[in-house]
XYZ file of C-alpha atoms in Angstrom:
415
model
C 13.215 -9.818 14.951
C 13.104 -13.400 13.670
C 10.076 -14.423 11.255
C 8.241 -17.945 12.425
C 8.149 -20.756 9.863
C 4.716 -20.430 9.165
C 2.747 -16.847 8.787
C -0.639 -15.963 7.849
C -1.554 -12.514 6.453
C -5.044 -11.465 7.658
C -6.675 -8.259 6.501
C -9.372 -6.275 8.586
C -10.592 -3.801 6.764
C -12.347 -2.176 9.536
C -10.677 -3.233 12.401
C -13.542 -5.076 13.938
C -12.698 -8.878 13.452
C -9.093 -9.261 14.932
C -10.951 -11.560 17.755
C -12.534 -13.606 15.059
C -9.064 -13.775 13.343
C -7.249 -14.917 15.985
C -9.754 -17.600 17.016
C -8.748 -19.313 13.718
C -5.011 -18.866 14.874
C -5.942 -20.816 18.309
C -8.133 -23.650 16.508
C -4.772 -24.430 14.158
C -2.894 -24.571 17.225
C -5.794 -27.056 18.637
C -4.879 -29.054 15.677
C -1.577 -29.075 15.936
C -0.472 -26.277 13.570
C 1.701 -23.289 14.891
C 0.623 -20.332 12.657
C 1.574 -17.196 13.415
C -0.637 -14.043 12.598
C 0.513 -10.706 10.568
C -2.446 -8.218 10.259
C -1.900 -6.455 6.992
C -3.466 -3.458 5.693
C -2.060 -1.100 2.630
C -2.106 2.444 2.737
C -4.307 2.873 -0.135
C -7.106 0.550 1.950
C -6.586 3.329 4.710
C -7.177 5.908 2.390
C -10.474 4.185 1.033
C -11.872 3.719 4.285
C -10.409 6.585 6.274
C -8.332 4.787 8.769
C -5.184 5.219 10.170
C -2.125 2.918 10.465
C -1.900 2.635 14.201
C -5.865 1.223 14.119
C -4.448 -1.910 13.042
C -1.800 -2.582 15.997
C -4.620 -1.486 18.609
C -7.510 -3.640 17.529
C -4.839 -6.551 17.106
C -3.310 -5.767 20.819
C -7.084 -5.874 22.241
C -7.450 -9.313 20.755
C -4.307 -10.563 21.900
C -4.974 -9.404 25.522
C -8.595 -10.609 25.246
C -7.986 -14.246 24.126
C -4.820 -14.350 25.726
C -2.427 -14.816 22.910
C 1.020 -15.593 24.202
C 2.818 -16.218 20.886
C 4.309 -14.046 18.596
C 2.112 -11.363 16.055
C 3.067 -9.016 13.569
C 1.564 -6.012 11.940
C 2.493 -5.379 8.463
C 2.809 -2.096 6.413
C 1.460 -3.473 3.387
C 3.074 -2.405 0.188
C 4.583 0.738 1.441
C 7.252 2.698 -0.568
C 9.302 5.598 1.006
C 6.635 8.624 0.238
C 3.720 6.302 2.191
C 6.011 4.545 4.929
C 6.277 7.385 7.540
C 2.656 6.694 9.172
C 3.386 3.121 9.445
C 6.937 3.507 11.500
C 5.600 3.475 14.869
C 2.905 0.811 14.743
C 4.446 -1.654 12.347
C 7.076 -4.430 12.840
C 6.809 -6.014 9.291
C 7.027 -3.821 6.266
C 5.867 -5.035 2.703
C 8.603 -2.988 0.624
C 6.725 -2.934 -2.689
C 9.044 -2.037 -5.600
C 6.967 -2.761 -8.556
C 6.612 1.002 -9.618
C 10.429 0.575 -10.090
C 10.689 -2.385 -12.318
C 12.200 -1.227 -15.735
C 13.480 1.929 -14.427
C 16.217 3.472 -16.203
C 19.813 2.679 -14.735
C 22.954 3.189 -16.312
C 25.033 0.808 -18.440
C 28.205 1.258 -15.788
C 25.757 0.279 -12.731
C 24.694 -2.952 -14.971
C 28.164 -3.557 -15.984
C 29.529 -3.434 -12.458
C 26.766 -5.408 -11.034
C 27.330 -7.730 -13.601
C 31.268 -7.838 -13.298
C 30.862 -8.440 -9.281
C 28.498 -11.549 -10.212
C 30.403 -14.100 -12.251
C 29.078 -16.784 -10.098
C 25.337 -15.864 -11.863
C 27.074 -17.212 -15.098
C 26.937 -20.820 -15.923
C 24.658 -23.305 -15.052
C 22.043 -22.961 -12.322
C 21.347 -26.319 -10.912
C 18.407 -27.065 -8.799
C 19.190 -30.458 -7.323
C 16.027 -30.612 -5.349
C 14.014 -30.199 -8.197
C 16.097 -32.151 -10.701
C 16.147 -28.753 -13.078
C 19.133 -26.685 -14.502
C 19.071 -23.059 -16.252
C 21.902 -22.187 -18.376
C 22.611 -18.486 -17.835
C 25.090 -16.254 -19.828
C 26.240 -12.465 -19.550
C 23.556 -11.350 -22.047
C 20.502 -12.983 -19.340
C 22.177 -11.327 -16.364
C 22.546 -7.939 -17.953
C 19.023 -8.007 -19.234
C 17.513 -9.040 -15.847
C 19.852 -6.454 -14.386
C 18.391 -3.831 -16.795
C 14.770 -4.827 -15.478
C 15.579 -4.824 -11.957
C 18.365 -3.273 -10.540
C 16.472 0.003 -10.271
C 13.528 -1.857 -8.352
C 16.362 -3.441 -6.051
C 18.038 -0.249 -5.184
C 14.687 1.293 -4.514
C 14.341 -1.440 -1.813
C 17.214 -0.837 -0.672
C 17.080 2.895 0.186
C 13.486 1.891 1.696
C 14.774 -0.666 3.856
C 17.342 1.759 5.395
C 15.148 4.558 5.856
C 13.149 2.034 7.862
C 16.176 0.774 9.720
C 17.329 4.133 10.577
C 14.122 4.596 12.436
C 13.247 1.607 13.883
C 16.652 -0.083 14.254
C 17.614 -3.236 12.155
C 16.757 -5.885 14.670
C 13.109 -4.498 15.101
C 11.416 -5.124 12.020
C 10.861 -7.692 9.348
C 11.160 -6.887 5.903
C 9.704 -8.648 2.846
C 10.322 -7.123 -0.580
C 7.141 -7.309 -3.164
C 7.756 -7.789 -6.889
C 4.235 -9.419 -7.381
C 2.335 -6.499 -8.837
C 3.916 -6.261 -12.219
C 2.736 -7.539 -15.731
C 5.423 -10.671 -16.099
C 6.007 -13.378 -13.839
C 9.517 -13.751 -12.320
C 11.649 -16.899 -13.646
C 13.728 -18.745 -11.158
C 17.056 -17.552 -12.671
C 15.353 -14.416 -12.767
C 14.691 -14.444 -9.049
C 18.393 -15.557 -8.005
C 19.666 -12.354 -9.770
C 16.822 -10.363 -7.828
C 18.138 -12.075 -4.449
C 21.890 -11.340 -5.537
C 21.045 -7.471 -6.012
C 18.857 -7.436 -2.704
C 21.665 -8.945 -0.910
C 24.128 -6.530 -2.201
C 21.856 -3.732 -0.706
C 22.557 -5.491 2.361
C 18.414 -6.122 3.177
C 17.848 -8.341 6.001
C 15.449 -9.929 3.840
C 12.994 -12.612 5.683
C 10.226 -13.273 2.941
C 9.588 -12.383 -1.242
C 6.856 -11.882 -3.120
C 7.386 -12.990 -6.628
C 4.974 -12.816 -9.401
C 4.023 -16.543 -10.125
C 2.382 -17.354 -13.617
C -1.490 -17.628 -13.568
C -3.855 -15.312 -12.351
C -4.129 -14.397 -8.467
C -7.486 -12.839 -8.897
C -8.722 -11.217 -5.293
C -10.726 -13.801 -3.384
C -11.476 -16.735 -5.926
C -9.290 -19.501 -6.874
C -6.090 -19.367 -8.687
C -6.133 -19.296 -12.614
C -3.798 -21.069 -14.543
C -1.626 -24.198 -14.846
C -1.129 -25.936 -11.690
C 1.606 -28.434 -12.558
C 3.364 -25.109 -14.285
C 2.803 -23.275 -10.564
C 4.146 -26.274 -8.868
C 7.198 -26.276 -10.950
C 7.884 -22.758 -10.380
C 7.117 -22.639 -6.695
C 9.532 -25.609 -5.857
C 12.124 -24.141 -8.381
C 11.930 -20.824 -6.593
C 11.922 -22.591 -3.045
C 15.335 -24.133 -4.334
C 16.698 -20.744 -5.438
C 16.196 -19.228 -2.546
C 18.055 -21.928 -0.488
C 21.134 -21.496 -2.890
C 20.924 -17.698 -2.618
C 21.089 -18.159 1.188
C 24.232 -19.980 0.907
C 25.673 -17.775 -1.878
C 24.486 -14.521 -0.514
C 24.993 -14.612 3.477
C 20.696 -13.904 3.177
C 18.936 -14.806 6.323
C 18.483 -18.465 6.705
C 14.648 -18.495 7.558
C 14.104 -16.600 3.838
C 11.102 -17.851 2.498
C 8.494 -17.056 -0.238
C 5.348 -15.286 0.221
C 2.244 -15.628 -1.953
C -0.130 -12.423 -2.100
C -3.620 -12.641 -2.901
C -3.192 -15.771 -1.654
C -6.655 -16.144 -0.448
C -9.011 -18.764 -1.614
C -6.339 -19.966 -4.107
C -7.677 -23.259 -3.214
C -6.383 -25.495 -6.276
C -2.609 -24.506 -5.418
C -3.013 -25.076 -1.824
C -2.236 -28.976 -2.026
C 1.156 -27.876 -3.930
C 2.469 -25.813 -1.071
C 0.864 -27.991 1.548
C 3.435 -30.548 0.273
C 6.330 -28.270 0.148
C 5.964 -27.645 3.841
C 5.503 -30.690 5.056
C 8.025 -32.826 2.551
C 10.714 -29.951 2.549
C 10.205 -28.391 5.842
C 10.106 -25.272 4.257
C 8.231 -21.818 5.503
C 5.452 -19.830 3.648
C 3.959 -16.658 4.294
C 0.123 -16.206 2.679
C -1.752 -12.956 2.520
C -5.516 -13.281 2.797
C -6.266 -9.480 2.979
C -10.042 -8.757 1.874
C -11.589 -11.957 2.438
C -12.811 -10.739 5.942
C -14.799 -8.088 4.749
C -16.606 -10.746 2.669
C -17.110 -12.787 5.561
C -18.587 -9.652 7.170
C -21.168 -9.348 4.517
C -22.018 -13.059 4.559
C -22.550 -12.736 8.385
C -24.668 -9.641 8.026
C -26.816 -11.246 5.092
C -27.297 -14.367 7.365
C -28.447 -12.376 10.361
C -31.032 -10.398 8.377
C -32.873 -7.280 9.317
C -30.962 -4.532 8.317
C -27.896 -6.343 7.970
C -29.159 -8.245 4.685
C -30.856 -4.786 3.730
C -27.648 -3.047 3.794
C -25.858 -5.813 1.974
C -28.198 -5.363 -0.724
C -27.505 -1.610 -0.857
C -23.727 -2.304 -1.236
C -24.451 -4.409 -3.886
C -26.643 -2.520 -5.835
C -24.361 0.609 -5.582
C -21.558 -1.300 -6.432
C -23.528 -2.504 -9.695
C -24.029 0.884 -10.882
C -20.485 2.063 -9.824
C -18.842 -0.955 -11.208
C -16.109 0.441 -13.452
C -15.243 3.176 -10.776
C -14.538 0.533 -8.267
C -13.076 -2.157 -10.110
C -10.358 0.477 -11.701
C -7.962 0.250 -9.187
C -7.696 -3.444 -9.035
C -7.966 -4.299 -12.806
C -5.009 -6.427 -13.097
C -6.252 -8.662 -10.020
C -9.850 -9.282 -10.815
C -11.844 -10.904 -13.841
C -15.246 -10.107 -13.729
C -18.146 -10.992 -16.557
C -20.600 -8.127 -16.212
C -23.116 -10.478 -17.871
C -23.073 -13.249 -14.967
C -23.698 -10.313 -12.236
C -27.820 -10.453 -10.997
C -29.665 -7.154 -11.278
C -30.486 -5.108 -8.419
C -34.079 -6.173 -8.541
C -32.962 -9.799 -8.698
C -30.792 -9.611 -5.688
C -33.431 -7.599 -3.812
C -35.865 -10.263 -3.763
C -33.271 -12.708 -2.441
C -33.268 -13.715 1.391
C -30.119 -13.670 3.553
C -29.364 -17.255 2.895
C -29.066 -17.048 -0.824
C -26.758 -13.841 -0.759
C -24.730 -15.418 1.231
C -24.646 -18.500 -0.394
C -23.919 -16.505 -3.630
C -20.869 -14.644 -1.782
C -19.527 -17.619 0.465
C -16.404 -19.485 -1.654
C -17.835 -22.955 -2.035
C -17.120 -23.622 -5.577
C -19.529 -26.706 -5.403
C -22.399 -24.579 -4.225
C -24.615 -24.194 -6.978
C -25.836 -20.377 -5.908
C -21.896 -19.473 -5.608
C -21.297 -16.719 -8.194
C -17.231 -15.763 -8.402
C -18.197 -12.445 -10.108
C -20.502 -10.960 -7.547
C -17.557 -12.133 -4.949
C -14.856 -10.112 -6.561
C -17.229 -7.178 -7.465
C -17.976 -7.052 -3.687
C -14.460 -7.764 -2.588
C -13.498 -4.534 -4.089
C -16.979 -2.366 -2.800
C -15.255 -2.069 0.540
C -15.403 1.885 0.234
C -18.841 1.673 0.159
C -19.813 0.269 3.481
C -16.954 3.032 4.501
C -19.361 5.550 3.024
C -22.263 4.626 5.001
C -20.251 5.139 8.159
C -21.365 4.218 11.686
C -24.273 2.300 10.033
C -21.934 -0.367 8.796
C -20.150 -0.321 12.164
C -23.072 -0.506 14.168
C -24.385 -3.062 12.202
C -21.230 -5.265 12.679
C -21.398 -4.813 16.559
C -24.844 -5.686 16.576
C -24.335 -8.914 14.593
C -20.729 -9.750 16.166
C -21.510 -13.248 17.156
C -22.832 -14.287 13.766
C -20.095 -12.134 11.794
C -17.451 -13.495 13.656
C -18.317 -17.128 13.272
C -18.167 -16.547 9.470
C -14.705 -15.000 9.733
C -13.526 -17.630 12.071
C -14.547 -20.885 9.896
C -13.619 -19.453 6.707
C -9.724 -18.960 7.913
C -9.789 -22.429 9.521
C -11.965 -24.739 7.253
C -11.189 -23.037 3.897
C -7.710 -21.817 4.548
C -5.745 -23.089 7.185
C -6.893 -26.766 7.051
C -6.113 -27.176 3.358
C -2.597 -25.050 3.221
C -1.021 -27.085 6.761
C -3.236 -30.211 7.326
C -4.894 -31.532 4.482
């Protein structure tokens, strides 16, 4: 199973927007861009809303049949580990192996020395001609990186081999995620990591490193764009070199997690795609749930009322809701409007407050981030939320499709 050049991960918290999401890929095709959908949902998200992994594939399959989608599509077991992978094995063909918890785990000096001794090619100058940069790498550096990441790479190998033992190596796509950690990986560190993953015989088709800057949920990138540009293109060059050195799959590409709404770095990614012909995998995750809230707000009536209730509950339980996402959100509580203030808004104002159009004076990134992590509040409302999604399917679906096409796919792939 070989992953295509351009793949785009879409989350669907409540499994009601697969058709609306797929319409975005059809519109991209009409614009001359072949982008492949990857529906993703993590074990944590399933637990929060009380769903089962099989529901993602079922919803996607219905949409594919309904819209006559004849191209590839995937279902991603997002951020799985050995303890959580089993329920995903039958219904997923893309596995994001998350080893962030294993970074820095103790590993013996013998294992580290054995790795360094077997990879003398890592020592000396790491030249990246396509970026006109080079790094000087010595044994001390490789030893330090191995001490930090070798345990995580071995954990990835264990998880990969377990999945392969059940599904067969030819029947799934493997991604390794190292983005949910404190420190970004430099290009030479990434080369050491790729050497270690190759040693584990992982057929790695995409890797998600941690880049410099903040990739907060549902809002724009915060950081130095020029630095991201350098890192991204150097990582692309590292991957190309690692493929030659270690026999990794030729289609190996970068994955950008929490990639939704990172408008300021989309030109960097687009330029690399267009100038260098690289592939990319980008995950958008929870923005679909926000588009549902925007659609319900604009629908008015009970939809607007429930959206206001969700905001009120979220504001009152902000610490509880934000705790699991503390490293990927940045909310200023003083910039959050009161429950009473939001209670007086009409649907258009609440929708404009949530919709990610930075030039709109009503847009509030703090409200957007808070509600991004509040999807389990909607889950607590049970059938009421789902019934409102069904009753307002057209207006909600229009928001979902437009968001993906206009604010994501066009800037990423067309310009």
